[in-house]
RNA sequence: GGGGACGUGGUGCAGCCUGGUUAGCAUGCCGGUCUGUCACACCGGUGGCCGCGAGUUCAAAUCUCGUCGUCCCCGCCA
């Protein structure tokens, strides 16, 4: 076998005159009749091989097809001055083939391996091993690896240790649907795959491993999206004896390191911080992309004494009038769609002002004195043409409906390239009212430490006002990290369960091991988890996390390549004591 | 659970609305010419029961219903 002495990405002018052997795939063949060029590809790059006529290798090279795997021995030589390829790192040299060994031939591939477009995702998934040969996909996977190593290096340098937690574990109530695994030895009982290592990492803190991390695989049996897969990876981190700001500092350092080393981008620290309340009031979302502006402004003072009764009454009933400016003009039809959107969030209507060519148009213009319009322009600092959207209602309805319109407008505007909007959102609400279940549920998770002062203050009042010591990191409108300071005292944990209407018996059954552990010296602790796939997707500027996962699943949870999920034979089912009930059997 | 888009030679798309032609284009693949190409070029050729099933019709890629698959969105995702 012709064993490689170099890879396909490393030969340069300095190597001219050396005898080398390269191994790789035939990326392209250019047969000029009298001379044959081949670009040979491996993980590291491309190198041009030349076959001169009148030689034995030339005759062999005539039969080479795309994706053949070969070994080539030959001399590195400089290309003629007018035949260099500046777009190739190895473009100044080529290898003059003297020996050729075909390790493996290839059928014509069903998808392109050397272009970055023109193939449906279905075909790409079916032939993923070919898809992964494409330059972009290869780079995605390599960058993913590099980020993982940067994470490990950084956390190791801070004395964190990597610990694995079980994949076969216990089903937990609350939160997403679990994937279940039947137990053969205990028929009728099931393991669950972890939605996250949450409880284990807290137990590791109690065990005394005060700084833990893991690139943890997590599983959630919910419906999938472009940025959601049934199995995904989290950078899971937990620390003891820390307050919130120390956790945030560790996380900031991690992101600074990743962005610097992978993209050469310097993120300014400390990252901006907004409270949950701030972002909801300013952008109507808990994960806004602030690069687009369109910040909400309260307009009560403009409308409190207007003729426009709808707005005036809202204000008199302690509601709020708010709006935002966008530097675009929209058609009547578009605006009507935005109004429907606003209404679906509970607002009664959508007012708008169109500023163009120095003129103002608005359905409620007749209720407003010119002075008020001037005031409006001042409020939004309007210097160009554009539109102001205004909603009047309860504060929550106003924020969410304006927020929905804002994100719709952002979709229309399209992606902003090559910049990163990075900030913290802190102090999320601890509890959210669940209409369906008719009880409070944990906004983050039930192990989050609430502000005890809030808990005291609202114990007989509005529990939705209780804030949690939690934090999200938002990058370009995506929630990329989420974490909190945890409860480490049994009494507080029981109190939270109590509020969540989780009974003592249920709590004992489901989380008894954690509550018991709290009785043997639990340190104060907190941590976070980073959506690793999403992070890689943002850094690689791809829309779907499928493109940064080597073997992802489709939106129905299928693996087109292997055919999973698949039926199993009767013996397997019998061993597990399982009977399958198909749709329509009932 | 709900809504939308798509399925046509190996691959990516057009044709479908308004039913009737030899199903078109690009690329790939095969053959030919070509000694400096690099998405080689030029010339010629190969390749398709239009996802599957049923229905309407004299006639279906085209219309209808069902079904399967892929993608996107709402719900869901502590």
PDB file of N, CA and C in Angstrom, chain A residues 344-397:
ATOM      1  N   UNK A 344     -54.325  38.123  17.682  1.00  0.00           N
ATOM      2  CA  UNK A 344     -54.194  36.749  18.165  1.00  0.00           C
ATOM      3  C   UNK A 344     -53.485  36.717  19.515  1.00  0.00           C
ATOM      4  N   UNK A 345     -52.841  37.811  19.879  1.00  0.00           N
ATOM      5  CA  UNK A 345     -52.226  37.891  21.204  1.00  0.00           C
ATOM      6  C   UNK A 345     -53.105  38.667  22.174  1.00  0.00           C
ATOM      7  N   UNK A 346     -54.326  38.915  21.770  1.00  0.00           N
ATOM      8  CA  UNK A 346     -55.290  39.479  22.706  1.00  0.00           C
ATOM      9  C   UNK A 346     -55.537  40.964  22.575  1.00  0.00           C
ATOM     10  N   UNK A 347     -54.792  41.648  21.729  1.00  0.00           N
ATOM     11  CA  UNK A 347     -55.025  43.091  21.628  1.00  0.00           C
ATOM     12  C   UNK A 347     -56.264  43.350  20.767  1.00  0.00           C
ATOM     13  N   UNK A 348     -56.871  44.504  20.999  1.00  0.00           N
ATOM     14  CA  UNK A 348     -58.121  44.788  20.308  1.00  0.00           C
ATOM     15  C   UNK A 348     -57.916  45.372  18.928  1.00  0.00           C
ATOM     16  N   UNK A 349     -56.732  45.875  18.693  1.00  0.00           N
ATOM     17  CA  UNK A 349     -56.457  46.436  17.383  1.00  0.00           C
ATOM     18  C   UNK A 349     -55.010  46.819  17.259  1.00  0.00           C
ATOM     19  N   UNK A 350     -54.697  47.442  16.136  1.00  0.00           N
ATOM     20  CA  UNK A 350     -53.326  47.898  15.918  1.00  0.00           C
ATOM     21  C   UNK A 350     -53.385  49.257  15.234  1.00  0.00           C
ATOM     22  N   UNK A 351     -52.864  50.256  15.933  1.00  0.00           N
ATOM     23  CA  UNK A 351     -52.817  51.580  15.318  1.00  0.00           C
ATOM     24  C   UNK A 351     -51.466  51.756  14.642  1.00  0.00           C
ATOM     25  N   UNK A 352     -51.461  52.565  13.588  1.00  0.00           N
ATOM     26  CA  UNK A 352     -50.172  52.782  12.914  1.00  0.00           C
ATOM     27  C   UNK A 352     -50.085  54.196  12.356  1.00  0.00           C
ATOM     28  N   UNK A 353     -48.873  54.661  12.231  1.00  0.00           N
ATOM     29  CA  UNK A 353     -48.596  55.963  11.624  1.00  0.00           C
ATOM     30  C   UNK A 353     -47.554  55.749  10.554  1.00  0.00           C
ATOM     31  N   UNK A 354     -47.873  56.199   9.338  1.00  0.00           N
ATOM     32  CA  UNK A 354     -46.878  56.054   8.279  1.00  0.00           C
ATOM     33  C   UNK A 354     -46.258  57.411   7.977  1.00  0.00           C
ATOM     34  N   UNK A 355     -44.950  57.483   8.108  1.00  0.00           N
ATOM     35  CA  UNK A 355     -44.231  58.712   7.795  1.00  0.00           C
ATOM     36  C   UNK A 355     -43.507  58.516   6.481  1.00  0.00           C
ATOM     37  N   UNK A 356     -43.929  59.286   5.454  1.00  0.00           N
ATOM     38  CA  UNK A 356     -43.194  59.185   4.195  1.00  0.00           C
ATOM     39  C   UNK A 356     -43.258  60.502   3.461  1.00  0.00           C
ATOM     40  N   UNK A 357     -42.163  60.872   2.886  1.00  0.00           N
ATOM     41  CA  UNK A 357     -42.009  62.135   2.154  1.00  0.00           C
ATOM     42  C   UNK A 357     -42.536  63.327   2.963  1.00  0.00           C
ATOM     43  N   UNK A 358     -42.261  63.336   4.227  1.00  0.00           N
ATOM     44  CA  UNK A 358     -42.663  64.440   5.086  1.00  0.00           C
ATOM     45  C   UNK A 358     -44.137  64.452   5.444  1.00  0.00           C
ATOM     46  N   UNK A 359     -44.871  63.432   4.993  1.00  0.00           N
ATOM     47  CA  UNK A 359     -46.295  63.378   5.326  1.00  0.00           C
ATOM     48  C   UNK A 359     -46.592  62.253   6.307  1.00  0.00           C
ATOM     49  N   UNK A 360     -47.690  62.438   7.040  1.00  0.00           N
ATOM     50  CA  UNK A 360     -48.092  61.423   7.998  1.00  0.00           C
ATOM     51  C   UNK A 360     -49.437  60.854   7.594  1.00  0.00           C
ATOM     52  N   UNK A 361     -49.536  59.543   7.591  1.00  0.00           N
ATOM     53  CA  UNK A 361     -50.828  58.903   7.373  1.00  0.00           C
ATOM     54  C   UNK A 361     -51.136  58.010   8.554  1.00  0.00           C
ATOM     55  N   UNK A 362     -52.407  58.018   8.968  1.00  0.00           N
ATOM     56  CA  UNK A 362     -52.802  57.139  10.061  1.00  0.00           C
ATOM     57  C   UNK A 362     -54.311  57.105  10.153  1.00  0.00           C
ATOM     58  N   UNK A 363     -54.866  55.947  10.464  1.00  0.00           N
ATOM     59  CA  UNK A 363     -56.330  55.880  10.614  1.00  0.00           C
ATOM     60  C   UNK A 363     -56.818  56.701  11.813  1.00  0.00           C
ATOM     61  N   UNK A 364     -55.938  57.034  12.745  1.00  0.00           N
ATOM     62  CA  UNK A 364     -56.412  57.792  13.911  1.00  0.00           C
ATOM     63  C   UNK A 364     -55.870  59.224  13.917  1.00  0.00           C
ATOM     64  N   UNK A 365     -55.417  59.641  12.715  1.00  0.00           N
ATOM     65  CA  UNK A 365     -54.833  60.976  12.612  1.00  0.00           C
ATOM     66  C   UNK A 365     -55.810  62.059  13.032  1.00  0.00           C
ATOM     67  N   UNK A 366     -57.074  61.856  12.682  1.00  0.00           N
ATOM     68  CA  UNK A 366     -58.079  62.896  12.934  1.00  0.00           C
ATOM     69  C   UNK A 366     -58.315  63.162  14.411  1.00  0.00           C
ATOM     70  N   UNK A 367     -57.884  62.226  15.263  1.00  0.00           N
ATOM     71  CA  UNK A 367     -58.075  62.428  16.704  1.00  0.00           C
ATOM     72  C   UNK A 367     -56.918  63.198  17.341  1.00  0.00           C
ATOM     73  N   UNK A 368     -55.862  63.404  16.544  1.00  0.00           N
ATOM     74  CA  UNK A 368     -54.641  63.951  17.148  1.00  0.00           C
ATOM     75  C   UNK A 368     -54.327  65.348  16.627  1.00  0.00           C
ATOM     76  N   UNK A 369     -53.933  66.218  17.542  1.00  0.00           N
ATOM     77  CA  UNK A 369     -53.509  67.561  17.144  1.00  0.00           C
ATOM     78  C   UNK A 369     -52.098  67.465  16.560  1.00  0.00           C
ATOM     79  N   UNK A 370     -51.766  68.351  15.605  1.00  0.00           N
ATOM     80  CA  UNK A 370     -50.435  68.321  14.972  1.00  0.00           C
ATOM     81  C   UNK A 370     -49.302  68.300  16.003  1.00  0.00           C
ATOM     82  N   UNK A 371     -49.534  68.991  17.109  1.00  0.00           N
ATOM     83  CA  UNK A 371     -48.527  69.040  18.162  1.00  0.00           C
ATOM     84  C   UNK A 371     -48.183  67.636  18.660  1.00  0.00           C
ATOM     85  N   UNK A 372     -49.233  66.833  18.771  1.00  0.00           N
ATOM     86  CA  UNK A 372     -49.041  65.458  19.271  1.00  0.00           C
ATOM     87  C   UNK A 372     -48.191  64.637  18.299  1.00  0.00           C
ATOM     88  N   UNK A 373     -48.411  64.902  16.996  1.00  0.00           N
ATOM     89  CA  UNK A 373     -47.625  64.187  15.991  1.00  0.00           C
ATOM     90  C   UNK A 373     -46.150  64.553  16.121  1.00  0.00           C
ATOM     91  N   UNK A 374     -45.924  65.857  16.341  1.00  0.00           N
ATOM     92  CA  UNK A 374     -44.538  66.295  16.544  1.00  0.00           C
ATOM     93  C   UNK A 374     -43.919  65.589  17.750  1.00  0.00           C
ATOM     94  N   UNK A 375     -44.735  65.459  18.790  1.00  0.00           N
ATOM     95  CA  UNK A 375     -44.262  64.809  20.011  1.00  0.00           C
ATOM     96  C   UNK A 375     -43.912  63.338  19.720  1.00  0.00           C
ATOM     97  N   UNK A 376     -44.766  62.730  18.923  1.00  0.00           N
ATOM     98  CA  UNK A 376     -44.565  61.335  18.551  1.00  0.00           C
ATOM     99  C   UNK A 376     -43.241  61.188  17.799  1.00  0.00           C
ATOM    100  N   UNK A 377     -43.010  62.092  16.857  1.00  0.00           N
ATOM    101  CA  UNK A 377     -41.776  62.036  16.072  1.00  0.00           C
ATOM    102  C   UNK A 377     -40.563  62.211  16.963  1.00  0.00           C
ATOM    103  N   UNK A 378     -40.729  63.100  17.955  1.00  0.00           N
ATOM    104  CA  UNK A 378     -39.608  63.325  18.882  1.00  0.00           C
ATOM    105  C   UNK A 378     -39.326  62.069  19.712  1.00  0.00           C
ATOM    106  N   UNK A 379     -40.384  61.467  20.183  1.00  0.00           N
ATOM    107  CA  UNK A 379     -40.248  60.267  21.033  1.00  0.00           C
ATOM    108  C   UNK A 379     -39.439  59.179  20.348  1.00  0.00           C
ATOM    109  N   UNK A 380     -39.717  59.004  19.046  1.00  0.00           N
ATOM    110  CA  UNK A 380     -39.042  57.920  18.327  1.00  0.00           C
ATOM    111  C   UNK A 380     -37.839  58.408  17.548  1.00  0.00           C
ATOM    112  N   UNK A 381     -37.570  59.736  17.668  1.00  0.00           N
ATOM    113  CA  UNK A 381     -36.404  60.274  17.002  1.00  0.00           C
ATOM    114  C   UNK A 381     -36.470  59.994  15.506  1.00  0.00           C
ATOM    115  N   UNK A 382     -37.636  60.255  14.921  1.00  0.00           N
ATOM    116  CA  UNK A 382     -37.862  59.878  13.526  1.00  0.00           C
ATOM    117  C   UNK A 382     -37.211  60.871  12.577  1.00  0.00           C
ATOM    118  N   UNK A 383     -36.259  60.392  11.796  1.00  0.00           N
ATOM    119  CA  UNK A 383     -35.570  61.254  10.846  1.00  0.00           C
ATOM    120  C   UNK A 383     -35.804  60.771   9.417  1.00  0.00           C
ATOM    121  N   UNK A 384     -36.204  59.514   9.292  1.00  0.00           N
ATOM    122  CA  UNK A 384     -36.384  58.961   7.943  1.00  0.00           C
ATOM    123  C   UNK A 384     -37.824  58.489   7.775  1.00  0.00           C
ATOM    124  N   UNK A 385     -38.138  57.999   6.589  1.00  0.00           N
ATOM    125  CA  UNK A 385     -39.446  57.402   6.357  1.00  0.00           C
ATOM    126  C   UNK A 385     -39.577  56.136   7.201  1.00  0.00           C
ATOM    127  N   UNK A 386     -40.825  55.820   7.534  1.00  0.00           N
ATOM    128  CA  UNK A 386     -41.008  54.610   8.321  1.00  0.00           C
ATOM    129  C   UNK A 386     -42.398  54.522   8.900  1.00  0.00           C
ATOM    130  N   UNK A 387     -42.581  53.530   9.769  1.00  0.00           N
ATOM    131  CA  UNK A 387     -43.893  53.265  10.337  1.00  0.00           C
ATOM    132  C   UNK A 387     -43.788  53.140  11.848  1.00  0.00           C
ATOM    133  N   UNK A 388     -44.786  53.707  12.544  1.00  0.00           N
ATOM    134  CA  UNK A 388     -44.899  53.505  13.985  1.00  0.00           C
ATOM    135  C   UNK A 388     -46.118  52.615  14.224  1.00  0.00           C
ATOM    136  N   UNK A 389     -45.918  51.523  14.961  1.00  0.00           N
ATOM    137  CA  UNK A 389     -47.036  50.666  15.343  1.00  0.00           C
ATOM    138  C   UNK A 389     -47.361  50.898  16.808  1.00  0.00           C
ATOM    139  N   UNK A 390     -48.661  50.998  17.111  1.00  0.00           N
ATOM    140  CA  UNK A 390     -49.066  51.316  18.471  1.00  0.00           C
ATOM    141  C   UNK A 390     -50.174  50.361  18.926  1.00  0.00           C
ATOM    142  N   UNK A 391     -50.030  49.859  20.155  1.00  0.00           N
ATOM    143  CA  UNK A 391     -51.057  49.020  20.748  1.00  0.00           C
ATOM    144  C   UNK A 391     -51.384  49.562  22.128  1.00  0.00           C
ATOM    145  N   UNK A 392     -52.671  49.551  22.463  1.00  0.00           N
ATOM    146  CA  UNK A 392     -53.103  49.999  23.789  1.00  0.00           C
ATOM    147  C   UNK A 392     -53.893  48.879  24.447  1.00  0.00           C
ATOM    148  N   UNK A 393     -53.479  48.498  25.651  1.00  0.00           N
ATOM    149  CA  UNK A 393     -54.178  47.411  26.348  1.00  0.00           C
ATOM    150  C   UNK A 393     -53.511  47.187  27.702  1.00  0.00           C
ATOM    151  N   UNK A 394     -53.783  46.033  28.303  1.00  0.00           N
ATOM    152  CA  UNK A 394     -53.030  45.639  29.488  1.00  0.00           C
ATOM    153  C   UNK A 394     -51.562  45.533  29.100  1.00  0.00           C
ATOM    154  N   UNK A 395     -50.720  45.798  30.064  1.00  0.00           N
ATOM    155  CA  UNK A 395     -49.284  45.819  29.808  1.00  0.00           C
ATOM    156  C   UNK A 395     -48.801  44.530  29.123  1.00  0.00           C
ATOM    157  N   UNK A 396     -49.277  43.404  29.633  1.00  0.00           N
ATOM    158  CA  UNK A 396     -48.786  42.124  29.112  1.00  0.00           C
ATOM    159  C   UNK A 396     -49.208  41.914  27.656  1.00  0.00           C
ATOM    160  N   UNK A 397     -50.461  42.249  27.378  1.00  0.00           N
ATOM    161  CA  UNK A 397     -50.964  42.104  26.013  1.00  0.00           C
ATOM    162  C   UNK A 397     -50.233  43.034  25.064  1.00  0.00           C
TER     163      UNK A 397
END
